[in-house]
């Protein structure tokens, strides 16, 4: 940490992170981690699973400890403006433990790669790959392009998920990912029946200010800068990834 603080700051993306001239990224929030395992308050089990070895993309999988039959599945994508947080973040871990206990479901919480180390569309591509991995369990096969190694399959999904009852969910940046995947499912993800998409405070934006953005120019400029930082492209804030209209 001492060497980080002695370096010159190249860019600060308030309130999330700093980037130093040597390329080091210092995250100012979203770095806390909760361990997977049995949650005594809810009697829910969780574990971390490596799902895409080539990129290191993983997921935290949750299930009721006393499950005996097949139940619906929620695939969850965490928020954090695409630059902070993870599937092990304590607030997501607590919330998903509670959700699993109350709804009697399985949850796969995707841990996609973050910007700026991995600029967008990496998070969207990682999440699509994770959804394909989930779908491969419906028939115990690969994604259609290559066989899925036995070691890369998750027994909790094979044994306890009803693949005709699947929901996509996320908050903030995760909502944008869930929406994006909802548009790609028909063409690229098979063997799953998506019954609904839950979007909590979706991270949608655009060049033209609307609503409170017209008067709150400070926030408009701040969010504009966030997006251009995580997704540098000539499309800017009208990129379809963030502006579905």
Tab-separated table of C-alpha atoms in Angstrom:
chain	number	residue	atom	x	y	z
A	1	UNK	CA	0.000	0.000	0.000
A	2	UNK	CA	2.907	2.364	0.722
A	3	UNK	CA	4.204	2.091	-2.837
A	4	UNK	CA	0.712	2.801	-4.166
A	5	UNK	CA	0.318	5.981	-2.141
A	6	UNK	CA	3.753	7.253	-3.182
A	7	UNK	CA	2.877	7.045	-6.874
A	8	UNK	CA	1.192	9.858	-8.795
A	9	UNK	CA	-2.562	9.602	-9.319
A	10	UNK	CA	-3.441	9.497	-13.000
A	11	UNK	CA	-7.212	9.427	-12.617
A	12	UNK	CA	-9.750	9.292	-9.803
A	13	UNK	CA	-13.159	7.820	-10.514
A	14	UNK	CA	-15.076	9.057	-7.497
A	15	UNK	CA	-16.241	7.342	-5.320
A	16	UNK	CA	-14.980	4.003	-6.618
A	17	UNK	CA	-11.270	3.933	-7.399
A	18	UNK	CA	-8.012	5.631	-8.249
A	19	UNK	CA	-5.715	4.792	-11.125
A	20	UNK	CA	-2.013	5.598	-10.730
A	21	UNK	CA	0.440	6.518	-13.440
A	22	UNK	CA	2.124	3.117	-13.179
A	23	UNK	CA	-1.230	1.438	-13.986
A	24	UNK	CA	-1.984	0.354	-10.413
A	25	UNK	CA	-5.690	0.405	-9.533
A	26	UNK	CA	-6.694	1.201	-5.941
A	27	UNK	CA	-10.334	0.428	-5.183
A	28	UNK	CA	-11.906	2.666	-2.561
A	29	UNK	CA	-15.025	0.558	-2.007
A	30	UNK	CA	-16.418	-2.891	-2.676
A	31	UNK	CA	-13.340	-4.826	-1.585
A	32	UNK	CA	-14.833	-6.607	1.433
A	33	UNK	CA	-15.240	-10.382	1.159
A	34	UNK	CA	-17.516	-12.828	2.984
A	35	UNK	CA	-16.528	-16.482	3.081
A	36	UNK	CA	-18.733	-19.103	1.460
A	37	UNK	CA	-20.100	-21.982	3.525
A	38	UNK	CA	-23.020	-22.715	5.814
A	39	UNK	CA	-24.861	-19.606	6.971
A	40	UNK	CA	-26.199	-20.474	10.443
A	41	UNK	CA	-28.798	-17.697	10.375
A	42	UNK	CA	-30.559	-19.077	7.267
A	43	UNK	CA	-29.304	-22.669	7.043
A	44	UNK	CA	-28.193	-21.941	3.470
A	45	UNK	CA	-25.076	-23.492	1.940
A	46	UNK	CA	-22.829	-21.707	-0.539
A	47	UNK	CA	-19.596	-22.421	-2.364
A	48	UNK	CA	-17.405	-20.782	-4.991
A	49	UNK	CA	-17.001	-22.507	-8.347
A	50	UNK	CA	-14.569	-21.737	-11.169
A	51	UNK	CA	-16.692	-21.786	-14.292
A	52	UNK	CA	-14.522	-20.333	-17.077
A	53	UNK	CA	-10.904	-21.382	-16.441
A	54	UNK	CA	-9.545	-19.385	-19.390
A	55	UNK	CA	-10.594	-16.070	-17.842
A	56	UNK	CA	-10.899	-16.975	-14.172
A	57	UNK	CA	-14.621	-16.173	-14.113
A	58	UNK	CA	-16.303	-17.831	-11.157
A	59	UNK	CA	-19.641	-17.926	-9.380
A	60	UNK	CA	-20.938	-18.355	-5.854
A	61	UNK	CA	-23.659	-21.015	-5.785
A	62	UNK	CA	-26.294	-21.097	-3.024
A	63	UNK	CA	-28.782	-23.767	-2.010
A	64	UNK	CA	-30.947	-24.646	1.000
A	65	UNK	CA	-29.090	-27.195	3.126
A	66	UNK	CA	-32.155	-29.452	3.376
A	67	UNK	CA	-33.091	-29.467	-0.306
A	68	UNK	CA	-34.396	-32.762	-1.734
A	69	UNK	CA	-36.228	-31.785	-4.933
A	70	UNK	CA	-35.705	-29.616	-8.016
A	71	UNK	CA	-36.377	-25.910	-7.484
A	72	UNK	CA	-36.261	-22.680	-9.528
A	73	UNK	CA	-32.959	-20.974	-10.297
A	74	UNK	CA	-31.977	-17.306	-10.074
A	75	UNK	CA	-28.818	-16.232	-11.898
A	76	UNK	CA	-27.669	-13.028	-10.205
A	77	UNK	CA	-25.305	-10.299	-11.440
A	78	UNK	CA	-23.933	-7.898	-8.830
A	79	UNK	CA	-23.724	-4.127	-9.168
A	80	UNK	CA	-20.806	-1.761	-8.650
A	81	UNK	CA	-20.632	0.385	-11.824
A	82	UNK	CA	-18.649	-2.429	-13.486
A	83	UNK	CA	-15.565	-1.470	-11.429
A	84	UNK	CA	-16.101	-2.663	-7.831
A	85	UNK	CA	-17.698	-5.453	-5.753
A	86	UNK	CA	-17.858	-9.190	-6.370
A	87	UNK	CA	-20.036	-12.223	-5.783
A	88	UNK	CA	-18.354	-12.505	-2.360
A	89	UNK	CA	-19.320	-8.985	-1.267
A	90	UNK	CA	-20.883	-9.253	2.235
A	91	UNK	CA	-24.039	-7.325	1.319
A	92	UNK	CA	-24.745	-9.611	-1.652
A	93	UNK	CA	-23.818	-12.694	0.332
A	94	UNK	CA	-26.257	-11.791	3.107
A	95	UNK	CA	-29.045	-10.822	0.708
A	96	UNK	CA	-28.745	-13.973	-1.366
A	97	UNK	CA	-28.610	-16.208	1.712
A	98	UNK	CA	-31.892	-14.626	2.796
A	99	UNK	CA	-33.414	-14.927	-0.694
A	100	UNK	CA	-32.566	-18.621	-0.968
A	101	UNK	CA	-33.982	-19.348	2.476
A	102	UNK	CA	-37.224	-17.463	1.911
A	103	UNK	CA	-37.911	-18.503	-1.692
A	104	UNK	CA	-36.541	-22.078	-1.547
A	105	UNK	CA	-34.443	-21.695	-4.686
A	106	UNK	CA	-30.930	-22.126	-6.061
A	107	UNK	CA	-28.874	-19.000	-6.835
A	108	UNK	CA	-25.824	-18.662	-9.064
A	109	UNK	CA	-24.135	-15.313	-8.374
A	110	UNK	CA	-21.717	-14.536	-11.212
A	111	UNK	CA	-18.302	-13.047	-10.479
A	112	UNK	CA	-17.461	-11.321	-13.763
A	113	UNK	CA	-14.232	-9.436	-14.459
A	114	UNK	CA	-14.073	-5.737	-13.599
A	115	UNK	CA	-12.981	-2.615	-15.443
A	116	UNK	CA	-10.590	-0.897	-15.904
A	117	UNK	CA	-8.367	-3.978	-15.945
A	118	UNK	CA	-10.959	-5.602	-18.212
A	119	UNK	CA	-12.877	-2.879	-20.107
A	120	UNK	CA	-16.395	-3.539	-21.303
A	121	UNK	CA	-17.785	-5.579	-22.920
A	122	UNK	CA	-15.771	-8.067	-20.812
A	123	UNK	CA	-18.362	-8.169	-18.007
A	124	UNK	CA	-21.160	-8.833	-20.504
A	125	UNK	CA	-19.172	-11.537	-22.299
A	126	UNK	CA	-18.216	-13.174	-19.001
A	127	UNK	CA	-21.843	-13.213	-17.897
A	128	UNK	CA	-23.018	-14.676	-21.189
A	129	UNK	CA	-20.391	-17.378	-20.824
A	130	UNK	CA	-21.565	-18.043	-17.276
A	131	UNK	CA	-25.167	-18.381	-18.442
A	132	UNK	CA	-24.077	-20.845	-21.123
A	133	UNK	CA	-22.261	-22.786	-18.415
A	134	UNK	CA	-25.474	-22.910	-16.370
A	135	UNK	CA	-27.451	-24.043	-19.413
A	136	UNK	CA	-24.985	-26.854	-20.110
A	137	UNK	CA	-26.153	-28.573	-16.922
A	138	UNK	CA	-29.687	-28.959	-18.240
A	139	UNK	CA	-28.582	-31.885	-20.377
A	140	UNK	CA	-25.185	-32.518	-18.835
A	141	UNK	CA	-23.459	-31.388	-22.010
A	142	UNK	CA	-21.106	-28.673	-23.186
A	143	UNK	CA	-22.117	-25.408	-24.829
A	144	UNK	CA	-22.395	-26.956	-28.281
A	145	UNK	CA	-18.906	-25.941	-29.354
A	146	UNK	CA	-16.883	-28.187	-27.061
A	147	UNK	CA	-17.648	-30.856	-24.485
A	148	UNK	CA	-17.945	-29.703	-20.901
A	149	UNK	CA	-15.371	-31.503	-18.729
A	150	UNK	CA	-16.903	-33.467	-15.888
A	151	UNK	CA	-14.833	-31.473	-13.394
A	152	UNK	CA	-16.379	-28.246	-14.688
A	153	UNK	CA	-19.921	-29.296	-13.871
A	154	UNK	CA	-21.599	-28.439	-10.603
A	155	UNK	CA	-23.561	-31.233	-8.903
A	156	UNK	CA	-25.891	-28.813	-7.117
A	157	UNK	CA	-27.156	-27.561	-10.484
A	158	UNK	CA	-27.542	-31.007	-12.031
A	159	UNK	CA	-29.357	-32.453	-9.043
A	160	UNK	CA	-31.535	-29.618	-7.759
A	161	UNK	CA	-32.340	-27.085	-10.521
A	162	UNK	CA	-35.562	-27.013	-12.521
A	163	UNK	CA	-34.268	-25.540	-15.776
A	164	UNK	CA	-37.812	-24.678	-16.875
A	165	UNK	CA	-37.998	-22.130	-14.047
A	166	UNK	CA	-35.064	-19.746	-14.417
A	167	UNK	CA	-34.884	-16.035	-13.596
A	168	UNK	CA	-32.181	-13.464	-14.337
A	169	UNK	CA	-31.633	-10.736	-11.749
A	170	UNK	CA	-29.229	-7.952	-10.907
A	171	UNK	CA	-28.819	-4.486	-9.477
A	172	UNK	CA	-27.281	-1.406	-11.064
A	173	UNK	CA	-24.595	-2.653	-13.486
A	174	UNK	CA	-25.889	-6.171	-12.889
A	175	UNK	CA	-29.330	-5.081	-14.094
A	176	UNK	CA	-27.781	-3.914	-17.366
A	177	UNK	CA	-26.158	-7.318	-17.733
A	178	UNK	CA	-29.424	-9.152	-16.999
A	179	UNK	CA	-31.220	-7.019	-19.599
A	180	UNK	CA	-28.493	-7.629	-22.173
A	181	UNK	CA	-28.641	-11.379	-21.624
A	182	UNK	CA	-32.416	-11.340	-21.876
A	183	UNK	CA	-32.025	-10.103	-25.450
A	184	UNK	CA	-29.416	-12.755	-26.309
A	185	UNK	CA	-31.012	-15.832	-24.770
A	186	UNK	CA	-33.042	-16.971	-27.766
A	187	UNK	CA	-30.069	-16.996	-30.133
A	188	UNK	CA	-27.203	-17.998	-27.865
A	189	UNK	CA	-28.476	-19.780	-24.770
A	190	UNK	CA	-30.592	-22.883	-25.062
A	191	UNK	CA	-31.976	-25.449	-22.627
A	192	UNK	CA	-33.102	-22.752	-20.197
A	193	UNK	CA	-36.635	-21.412	-19.861
A	194	UNK	CA	-36.347	-17.838	-18.609
A	195	UNK	CA	-39.554	-16.901	-16.820
A	196	UNK	CA	-38.565	-13.371	-15.873
A	197	UNK	CA	-35.886	-10.714	-15.437
A	198	UNK	CA	-35.550	-8.693	-12.223
A	199	UNK	CA	-33.791	-5.336	-12.666
A	200	UNK	CA	-33.049	-3.358	-9.493
A	201	UNK	CA	-32.062	0.264	-10.207
A	202	UNK	CA	-30.739	-0.595	-13.700
A	203	UNK	CA	-27.681	1.248	-14.942
A	204	UNK	CA	-29.194	2.721	-18.121
A	205	UNK	CA	-27.956	6.026	-19.485
A	206	UNK	CA	-27.701	8.143	-22.627
A	207	UNK	CA	-26.222	11.304	-24.111
A	208	UNK	CA	-29.497	13.224	-23.961
A	209	UNK	CA	-30.419	14.158	-20.378
A	210	UNK	CA	-33.899	13.171	-19.193
A	211	UNK	CA	-35.800	13.575	-15.932
A	212	UNK	CA	-33.679	14.864	-13.060
A	213	UNK	CA	-30.578	14.664	-15.265
A	214	UNK	CA	-31.703	17.946	-16.876
A	215	UNK	CA	-31.273	19.893	-13.638
A	216	UNK	CA	-28.649	17.764	-11.896
A	217	UNK	CA	-25.807	18.498	-14.264
A	218	UNK	CA	-23.162	17.442	-11.747
A	219	UNK	CA	-24.508	13.893	-11.560
A	220	UNK	CA	-25.056	13.756	-15.321
A	221	UNK	CA	-21.420	14.629	-15.945
A	222	UNK	CA	-20.227	12.218	-13.249
A	223	UNK	CA	-22.115	9.223	-14.666
A	224	UNK	CA	-21.084	10.188	-18.202
A	225	UNK	CA	-17.463	10.023	-17.045
A	226	UNK	CA	-18.025	6.670	-15.308
A	227	UNK	CA	-19.314	5.101	-18.498
A	228	UNK	CA	-16.611	6.524	-20.767
A	229	UNK	CA	-14.051	5.176	-18.291
A	230	UNK	CA	-15.354	1.590	-18.258
A	231	UNK	CA	-16.330	1.456	-21.940
A	232	UNK	CA	-14.148	3.704	-24.091
A	233	UNK	CA	-15.698	3.656	-27.550
A	234	UNK	CA	-16.945	6.000	-30.262
A	235	UNK	CA	-20.537	5.195	-29.249
A	236	UNK	CA	-20.139	6.970	-25.928
A	237	UNK	CA	-23.144	7.064	-23.605
A	238	UNK	CA	-25.468	5.899	-26.379
A	239	UNK	CA	-23.749	2.530	-26.529
A	240	UNK	CA	-26.524	-0.122	-26.672
A	241	UNK	CA	-24.969	-1.786	-23.628
A	242	UNK	CA	-26.107	1.152	-21.483
A	243	UNK	CA	-28.764	2.803	-23.665
A	244	UNK	CA	-31.168	0.087	-24.858
A	245	UNK	CA	-33.328	2.658	-26.651
